[in-house]
CSV table of N, CA and C in Angstrom, one decimal:
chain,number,residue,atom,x,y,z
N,1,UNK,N,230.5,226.2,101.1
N,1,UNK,CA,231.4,227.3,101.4
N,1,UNK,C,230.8,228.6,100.8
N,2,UNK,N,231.0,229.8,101.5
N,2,UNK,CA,230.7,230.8,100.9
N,2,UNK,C,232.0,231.6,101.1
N,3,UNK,N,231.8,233.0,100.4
N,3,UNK,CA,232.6,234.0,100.6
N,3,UNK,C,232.3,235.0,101.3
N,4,UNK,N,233.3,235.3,102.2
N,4,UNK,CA,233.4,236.2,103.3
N,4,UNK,C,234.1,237.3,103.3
N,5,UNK,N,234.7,238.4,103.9
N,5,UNK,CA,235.8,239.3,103.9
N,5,UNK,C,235.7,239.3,105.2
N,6,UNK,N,237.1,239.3,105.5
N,6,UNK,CA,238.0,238.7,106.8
N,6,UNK,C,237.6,240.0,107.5
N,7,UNK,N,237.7,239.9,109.0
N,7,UNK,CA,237.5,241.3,109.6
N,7,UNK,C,238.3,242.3,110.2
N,8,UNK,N,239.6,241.5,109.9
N,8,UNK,CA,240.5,242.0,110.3
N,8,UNK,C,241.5,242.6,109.2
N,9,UNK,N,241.9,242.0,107.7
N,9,UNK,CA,242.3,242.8,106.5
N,9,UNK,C,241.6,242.7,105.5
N,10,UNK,N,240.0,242.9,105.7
N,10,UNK,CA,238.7,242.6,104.8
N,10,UNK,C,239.0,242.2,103.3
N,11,UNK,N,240.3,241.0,103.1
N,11,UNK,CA,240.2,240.5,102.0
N,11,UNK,C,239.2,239.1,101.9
N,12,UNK,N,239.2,239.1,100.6
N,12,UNK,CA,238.2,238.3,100.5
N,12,UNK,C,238.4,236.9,100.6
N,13,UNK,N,238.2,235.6,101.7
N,13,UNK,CA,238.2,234.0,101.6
N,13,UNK,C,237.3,233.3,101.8
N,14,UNK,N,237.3,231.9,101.4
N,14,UNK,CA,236.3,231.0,101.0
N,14,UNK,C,235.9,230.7,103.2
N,15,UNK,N,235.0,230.9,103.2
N,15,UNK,CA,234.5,231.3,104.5
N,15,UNK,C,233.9,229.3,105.2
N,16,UNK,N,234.4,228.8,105.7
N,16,UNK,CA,233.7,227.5,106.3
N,16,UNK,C,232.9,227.7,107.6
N,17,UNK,N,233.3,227.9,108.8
N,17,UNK,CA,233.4,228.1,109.9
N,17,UNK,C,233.9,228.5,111.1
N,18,UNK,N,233.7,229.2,111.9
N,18,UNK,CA,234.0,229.5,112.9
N,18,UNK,C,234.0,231.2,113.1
N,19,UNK,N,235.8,231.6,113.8
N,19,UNK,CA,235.2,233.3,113.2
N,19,UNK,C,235.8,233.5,112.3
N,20,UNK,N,234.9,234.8,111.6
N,20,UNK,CA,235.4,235.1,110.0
N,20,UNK,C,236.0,236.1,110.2
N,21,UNK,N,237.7,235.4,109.7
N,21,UNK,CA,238.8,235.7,109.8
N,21,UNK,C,239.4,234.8,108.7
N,22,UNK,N,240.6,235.6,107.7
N,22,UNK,CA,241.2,234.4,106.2
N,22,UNK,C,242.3,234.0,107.6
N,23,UNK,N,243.0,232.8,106.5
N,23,UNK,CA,243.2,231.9,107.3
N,23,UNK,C,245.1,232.7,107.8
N,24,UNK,N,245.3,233.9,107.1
N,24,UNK,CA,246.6,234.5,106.9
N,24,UNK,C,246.2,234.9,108.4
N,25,UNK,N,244.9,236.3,108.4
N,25,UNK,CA,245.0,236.5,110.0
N,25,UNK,C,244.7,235.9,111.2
N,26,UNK,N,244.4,234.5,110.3
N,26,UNK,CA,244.3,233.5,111.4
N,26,UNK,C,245.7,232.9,112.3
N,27,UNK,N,246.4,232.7,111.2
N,27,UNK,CA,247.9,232.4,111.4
N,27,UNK,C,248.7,233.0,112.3
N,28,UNK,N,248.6,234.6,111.8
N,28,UNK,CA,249.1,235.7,112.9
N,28,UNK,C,248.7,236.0,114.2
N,29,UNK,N,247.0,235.6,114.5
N,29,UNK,CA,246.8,235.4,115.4
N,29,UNK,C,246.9,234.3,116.5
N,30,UNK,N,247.6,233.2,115.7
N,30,UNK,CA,248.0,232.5,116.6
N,30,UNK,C,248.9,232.1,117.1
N,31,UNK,N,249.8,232.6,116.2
N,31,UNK,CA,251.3,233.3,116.5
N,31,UNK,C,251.1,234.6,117.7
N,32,UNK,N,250.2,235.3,117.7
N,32,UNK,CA,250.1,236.4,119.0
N,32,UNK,C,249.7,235.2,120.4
N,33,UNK,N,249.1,234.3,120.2
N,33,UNK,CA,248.5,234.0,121.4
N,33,UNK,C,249.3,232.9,121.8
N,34,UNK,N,250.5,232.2,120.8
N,34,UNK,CA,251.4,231.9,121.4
N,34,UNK,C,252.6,232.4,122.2
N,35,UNK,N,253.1,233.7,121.8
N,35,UNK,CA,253.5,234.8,122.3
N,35,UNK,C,252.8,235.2,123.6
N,36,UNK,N,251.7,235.3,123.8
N,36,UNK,CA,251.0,235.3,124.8
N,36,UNK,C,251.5,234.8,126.4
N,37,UNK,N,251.0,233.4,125.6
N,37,UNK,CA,251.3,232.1,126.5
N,37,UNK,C,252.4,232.2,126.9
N,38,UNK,N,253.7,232.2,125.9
N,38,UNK,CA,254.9,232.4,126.7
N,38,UNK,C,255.2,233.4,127.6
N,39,UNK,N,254.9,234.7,127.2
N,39,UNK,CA,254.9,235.8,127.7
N,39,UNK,C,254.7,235.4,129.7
N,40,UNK,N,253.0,235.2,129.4
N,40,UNK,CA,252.6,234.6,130.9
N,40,UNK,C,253.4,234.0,131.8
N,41,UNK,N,253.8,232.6,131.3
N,41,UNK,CA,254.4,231.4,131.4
N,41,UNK,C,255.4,232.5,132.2
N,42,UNK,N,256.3,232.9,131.3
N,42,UNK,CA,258.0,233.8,132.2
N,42,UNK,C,257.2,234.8,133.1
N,43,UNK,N,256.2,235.4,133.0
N,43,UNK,CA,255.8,236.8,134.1
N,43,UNK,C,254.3,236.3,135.0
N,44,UNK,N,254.3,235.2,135.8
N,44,UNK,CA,253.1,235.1,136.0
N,44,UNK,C,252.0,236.1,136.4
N,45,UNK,N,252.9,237.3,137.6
N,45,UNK,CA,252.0,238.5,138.3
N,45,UNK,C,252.1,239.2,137.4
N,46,UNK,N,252.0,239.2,136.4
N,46,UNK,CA,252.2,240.5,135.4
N,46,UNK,C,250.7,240.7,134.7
N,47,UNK,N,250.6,241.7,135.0
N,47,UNK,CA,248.8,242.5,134.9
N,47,UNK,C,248.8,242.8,133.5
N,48,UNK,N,247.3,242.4,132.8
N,48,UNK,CA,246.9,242.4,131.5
N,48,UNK,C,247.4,243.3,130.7
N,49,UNK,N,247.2,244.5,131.4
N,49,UNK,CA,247.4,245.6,130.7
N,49,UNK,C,249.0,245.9,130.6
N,50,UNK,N,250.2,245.3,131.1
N,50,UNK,CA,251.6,245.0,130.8
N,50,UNK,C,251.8,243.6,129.8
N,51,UNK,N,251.1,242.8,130.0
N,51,UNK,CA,250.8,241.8,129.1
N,51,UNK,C,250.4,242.0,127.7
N,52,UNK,N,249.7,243.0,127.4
N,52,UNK,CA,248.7,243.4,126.3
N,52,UNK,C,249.8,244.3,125.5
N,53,UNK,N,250.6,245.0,126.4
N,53,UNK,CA,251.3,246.0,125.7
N,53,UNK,C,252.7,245.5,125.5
N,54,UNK,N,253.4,244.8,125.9
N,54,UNK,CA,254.4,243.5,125.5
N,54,UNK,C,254.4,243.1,124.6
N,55,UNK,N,253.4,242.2,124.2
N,55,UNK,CA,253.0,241.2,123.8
N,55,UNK,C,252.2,242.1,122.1
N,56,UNK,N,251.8,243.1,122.3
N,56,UNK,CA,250.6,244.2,121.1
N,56,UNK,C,249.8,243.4,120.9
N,57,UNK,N,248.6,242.9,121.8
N,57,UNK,CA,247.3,242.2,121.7
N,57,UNK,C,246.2,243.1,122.4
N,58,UNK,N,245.4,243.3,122.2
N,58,UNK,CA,244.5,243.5,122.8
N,58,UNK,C,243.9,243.2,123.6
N,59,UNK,N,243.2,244.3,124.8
N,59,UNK,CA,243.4,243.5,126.3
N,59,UNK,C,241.8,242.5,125.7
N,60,UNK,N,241.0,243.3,125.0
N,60,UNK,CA,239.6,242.5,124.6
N,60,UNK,C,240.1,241.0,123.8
N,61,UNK,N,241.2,240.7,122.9
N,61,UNK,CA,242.0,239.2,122.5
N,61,UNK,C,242.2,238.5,123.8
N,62,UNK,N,243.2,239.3,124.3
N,62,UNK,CA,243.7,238.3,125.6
N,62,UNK,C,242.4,237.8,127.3
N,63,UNK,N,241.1,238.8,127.2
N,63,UNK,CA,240.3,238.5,127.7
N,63,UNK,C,239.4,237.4,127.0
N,64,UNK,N,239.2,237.3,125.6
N,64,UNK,CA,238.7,236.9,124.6
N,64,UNK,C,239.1,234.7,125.0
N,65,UNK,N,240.5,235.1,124.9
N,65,UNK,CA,241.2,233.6,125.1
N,65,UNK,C,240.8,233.2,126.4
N,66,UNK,N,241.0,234.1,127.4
N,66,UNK,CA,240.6,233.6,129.0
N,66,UNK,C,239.0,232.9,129.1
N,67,UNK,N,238.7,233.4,128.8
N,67,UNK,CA,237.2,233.1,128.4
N,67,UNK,C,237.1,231.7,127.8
N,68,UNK,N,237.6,231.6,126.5
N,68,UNK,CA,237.8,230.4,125.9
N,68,UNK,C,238.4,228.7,126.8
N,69,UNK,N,239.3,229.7,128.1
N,69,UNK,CA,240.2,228.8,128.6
N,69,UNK,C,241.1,227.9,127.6
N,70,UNK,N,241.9,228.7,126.9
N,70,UNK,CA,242.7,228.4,126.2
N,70,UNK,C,243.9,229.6,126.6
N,71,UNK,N,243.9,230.1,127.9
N,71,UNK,CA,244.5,230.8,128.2
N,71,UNK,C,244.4,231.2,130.0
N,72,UNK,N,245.3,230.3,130.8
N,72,UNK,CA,244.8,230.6,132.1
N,72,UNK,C,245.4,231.1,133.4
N,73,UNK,N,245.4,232.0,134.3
N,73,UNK,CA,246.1,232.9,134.9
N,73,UNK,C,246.2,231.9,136.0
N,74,UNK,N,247.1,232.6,137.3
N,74,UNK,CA,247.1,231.7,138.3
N,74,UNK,C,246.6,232.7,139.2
N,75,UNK,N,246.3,232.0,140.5
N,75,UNK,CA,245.9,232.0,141.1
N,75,UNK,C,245.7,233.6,141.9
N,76,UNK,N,247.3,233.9,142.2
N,76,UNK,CA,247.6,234.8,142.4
N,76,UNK,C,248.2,236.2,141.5
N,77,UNK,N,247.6,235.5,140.3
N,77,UNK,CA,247.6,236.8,139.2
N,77,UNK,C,246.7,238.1,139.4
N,78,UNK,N,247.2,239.1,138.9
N,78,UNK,CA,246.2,240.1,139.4
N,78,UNK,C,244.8,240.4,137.8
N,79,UNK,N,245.8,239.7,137.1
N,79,UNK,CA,244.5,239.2,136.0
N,79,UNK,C,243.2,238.4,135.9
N,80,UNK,N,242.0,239.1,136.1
N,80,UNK,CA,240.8,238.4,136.3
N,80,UNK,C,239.5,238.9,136.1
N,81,UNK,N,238.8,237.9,135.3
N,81,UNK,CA,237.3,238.6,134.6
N,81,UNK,C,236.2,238.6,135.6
N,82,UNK,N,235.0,238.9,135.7
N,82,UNK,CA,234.5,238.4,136.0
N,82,UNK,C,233.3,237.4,135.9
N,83,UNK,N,232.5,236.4,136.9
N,83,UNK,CA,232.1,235.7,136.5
N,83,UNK,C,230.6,235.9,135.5
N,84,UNK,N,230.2,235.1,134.8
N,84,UNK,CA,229.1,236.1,133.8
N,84,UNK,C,227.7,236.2,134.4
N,85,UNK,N,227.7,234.7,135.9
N,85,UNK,CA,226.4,234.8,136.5
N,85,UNK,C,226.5,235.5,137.8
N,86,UNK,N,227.9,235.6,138.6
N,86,UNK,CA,227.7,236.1,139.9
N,86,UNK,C,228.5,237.6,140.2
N,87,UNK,N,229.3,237.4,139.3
N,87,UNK,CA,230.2,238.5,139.2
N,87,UNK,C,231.8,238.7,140.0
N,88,UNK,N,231.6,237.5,140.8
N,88,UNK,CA,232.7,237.2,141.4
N,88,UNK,C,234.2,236.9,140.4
N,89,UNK,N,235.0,237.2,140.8
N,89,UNK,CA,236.2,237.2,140.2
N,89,UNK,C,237.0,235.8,139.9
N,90,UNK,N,237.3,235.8,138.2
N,90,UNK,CA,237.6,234.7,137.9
N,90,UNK,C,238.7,234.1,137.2
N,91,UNK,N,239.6,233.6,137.2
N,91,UNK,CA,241.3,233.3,136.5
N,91,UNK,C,240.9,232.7,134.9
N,92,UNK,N,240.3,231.7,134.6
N,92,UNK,CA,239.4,231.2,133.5
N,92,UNK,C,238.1,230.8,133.5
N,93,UNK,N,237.6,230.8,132.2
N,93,UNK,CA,236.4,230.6,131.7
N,93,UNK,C,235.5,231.5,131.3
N,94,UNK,N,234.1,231.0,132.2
N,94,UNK,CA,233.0,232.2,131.7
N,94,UNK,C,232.3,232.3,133.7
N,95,UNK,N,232.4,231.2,134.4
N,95,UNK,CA,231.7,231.2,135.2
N,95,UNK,C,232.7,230.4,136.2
N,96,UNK,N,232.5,230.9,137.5
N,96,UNK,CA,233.0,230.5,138.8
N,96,UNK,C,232.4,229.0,139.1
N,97,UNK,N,233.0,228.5,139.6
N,97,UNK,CA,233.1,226.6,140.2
N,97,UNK,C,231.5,226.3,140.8
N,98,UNK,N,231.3,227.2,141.6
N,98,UNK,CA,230.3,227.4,142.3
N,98,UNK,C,228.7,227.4,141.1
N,99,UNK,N,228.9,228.9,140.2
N,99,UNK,CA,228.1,228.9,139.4
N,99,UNK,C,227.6,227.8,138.2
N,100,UNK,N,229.2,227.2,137.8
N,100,UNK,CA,229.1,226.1,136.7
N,100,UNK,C,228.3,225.3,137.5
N,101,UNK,N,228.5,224.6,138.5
N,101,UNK,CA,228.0,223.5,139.6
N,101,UNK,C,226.9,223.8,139.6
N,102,UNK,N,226.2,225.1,139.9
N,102,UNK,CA,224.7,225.3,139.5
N,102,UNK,C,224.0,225.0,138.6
N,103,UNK,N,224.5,225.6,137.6
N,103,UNK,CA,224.2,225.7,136.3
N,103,UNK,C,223.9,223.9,135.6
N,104,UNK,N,225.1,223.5,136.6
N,104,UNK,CA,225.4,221.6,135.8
N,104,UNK,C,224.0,221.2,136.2
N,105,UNK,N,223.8,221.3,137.3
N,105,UNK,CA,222.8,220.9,138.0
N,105,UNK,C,221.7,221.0,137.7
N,106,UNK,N,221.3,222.4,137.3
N,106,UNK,CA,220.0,223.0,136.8
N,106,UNK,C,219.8,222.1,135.5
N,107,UNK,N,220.6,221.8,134.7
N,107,UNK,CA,220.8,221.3,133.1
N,107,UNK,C,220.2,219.7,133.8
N,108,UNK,N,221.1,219.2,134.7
N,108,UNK,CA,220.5,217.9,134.8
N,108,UNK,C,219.1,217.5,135.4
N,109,UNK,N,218.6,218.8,136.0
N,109,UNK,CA,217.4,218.7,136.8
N,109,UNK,C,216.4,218.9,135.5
N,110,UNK,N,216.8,219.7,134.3
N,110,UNK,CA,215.6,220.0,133.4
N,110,UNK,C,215.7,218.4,132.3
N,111,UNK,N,216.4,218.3,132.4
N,111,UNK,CA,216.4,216.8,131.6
N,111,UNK,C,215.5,215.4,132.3
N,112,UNK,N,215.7,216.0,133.5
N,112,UNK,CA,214.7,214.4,133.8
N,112,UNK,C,213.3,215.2,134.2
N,113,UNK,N,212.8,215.6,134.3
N,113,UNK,CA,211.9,216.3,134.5
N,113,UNK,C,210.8,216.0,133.1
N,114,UNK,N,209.6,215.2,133.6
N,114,UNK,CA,209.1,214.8,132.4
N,114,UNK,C,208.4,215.9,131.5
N,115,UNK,N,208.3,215.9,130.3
N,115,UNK,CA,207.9,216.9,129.4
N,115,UNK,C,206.2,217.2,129.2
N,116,UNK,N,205.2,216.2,129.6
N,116,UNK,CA,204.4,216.3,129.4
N,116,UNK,C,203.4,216.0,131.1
N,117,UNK,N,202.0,216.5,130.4
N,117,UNK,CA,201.2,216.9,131.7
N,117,UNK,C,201.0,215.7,132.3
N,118,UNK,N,201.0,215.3,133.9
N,118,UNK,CA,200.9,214.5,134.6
N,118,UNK,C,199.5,214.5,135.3
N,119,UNK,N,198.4,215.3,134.8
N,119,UNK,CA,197.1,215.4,135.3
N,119,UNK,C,196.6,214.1,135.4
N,120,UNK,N,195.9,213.7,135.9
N,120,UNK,CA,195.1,212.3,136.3
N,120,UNK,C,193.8,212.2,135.3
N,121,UNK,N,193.3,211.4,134.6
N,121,UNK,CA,192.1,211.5,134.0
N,121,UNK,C,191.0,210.4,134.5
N,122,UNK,N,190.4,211.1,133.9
N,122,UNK,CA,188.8,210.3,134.9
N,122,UNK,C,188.3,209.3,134.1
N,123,UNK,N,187.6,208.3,134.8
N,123,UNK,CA,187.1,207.6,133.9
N,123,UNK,C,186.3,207.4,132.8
N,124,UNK,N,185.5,209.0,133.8
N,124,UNK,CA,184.1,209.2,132.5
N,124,UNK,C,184.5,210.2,131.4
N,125,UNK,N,185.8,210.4,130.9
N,125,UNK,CA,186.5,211.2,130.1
N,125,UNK,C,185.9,210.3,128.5
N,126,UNK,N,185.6,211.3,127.8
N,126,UNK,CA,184.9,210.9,126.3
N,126,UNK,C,185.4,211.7,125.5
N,127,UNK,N,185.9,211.3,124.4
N,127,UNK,CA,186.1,211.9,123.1
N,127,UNK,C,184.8,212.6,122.2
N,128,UNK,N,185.4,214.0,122.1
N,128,UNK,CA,183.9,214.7,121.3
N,128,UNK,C,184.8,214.8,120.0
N,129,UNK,N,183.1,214.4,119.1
N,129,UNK,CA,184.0,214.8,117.7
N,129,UNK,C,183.0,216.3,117.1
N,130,UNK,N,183.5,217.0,116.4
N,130,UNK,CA,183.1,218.1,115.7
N,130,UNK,C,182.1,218.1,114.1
N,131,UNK,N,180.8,218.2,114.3
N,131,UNK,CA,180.1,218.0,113.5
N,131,UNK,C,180.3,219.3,112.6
């Protein structure tokens, strides 16, 4: 453990992981993003920026959680980020269905893909040593 100051009431707590935040404005914060959720839940078309000021979160918090998908709009919400690879518009996450599916893909294509040179060697190939 080390010591940190929180970055939101820069008092000073024993710091483990994650973000550094004591665990009081951690508490309050999750009390706001409860609030949140309910908030949504009763107003589904109701745009960030009525959400944000309701609710007194920050629209960068409440984009913050969407991101996380710990927080997700519907369909026909007018709340939406964009995606991080295509730019297309998005209700949760970081990246569009389309993009992730790329992305999964690319991840599984670099994994089998052998790591080392597949050159062919010759027979009359000899080991030199350095005098």
């Amino acid at each position: 453990m080390e010591l940190q100051n929180c970055r939101n009431c820069k008092k000073l707590f024993n710091y483990i992981t994650g973000e550094i935040i004591c665990p009081v404005c951690r508490d309050k914060l999750e009390e706001k993003y409860n609030q949140v959720k309910a908030y949504v839940r009763e107003n589904p078309g109701a745009h960030i920026n009525v959400v944000s000021e309701e609710c007194e979160v920050s629209i960068k918090q409440i984009k913050k959680w969407v991101r996380e998908e710990r927080l997700v709009f519907s369909d026909d919400s007018l709340v939406g980020l964009e995606c991080e690879r295509c730019g297309k518009i998005i209700h949760s996450g970081r990246f569009c269905k389309e993009c992730a599916g790329g992305l999964s893909d690319a991840m599984e294509e670099a994994f089998r893909k052998p790591t080392f040179s597949s050159r062919r060697r010759t027979s009359d190939a000899k080991m030199h040593f350095l005098e």
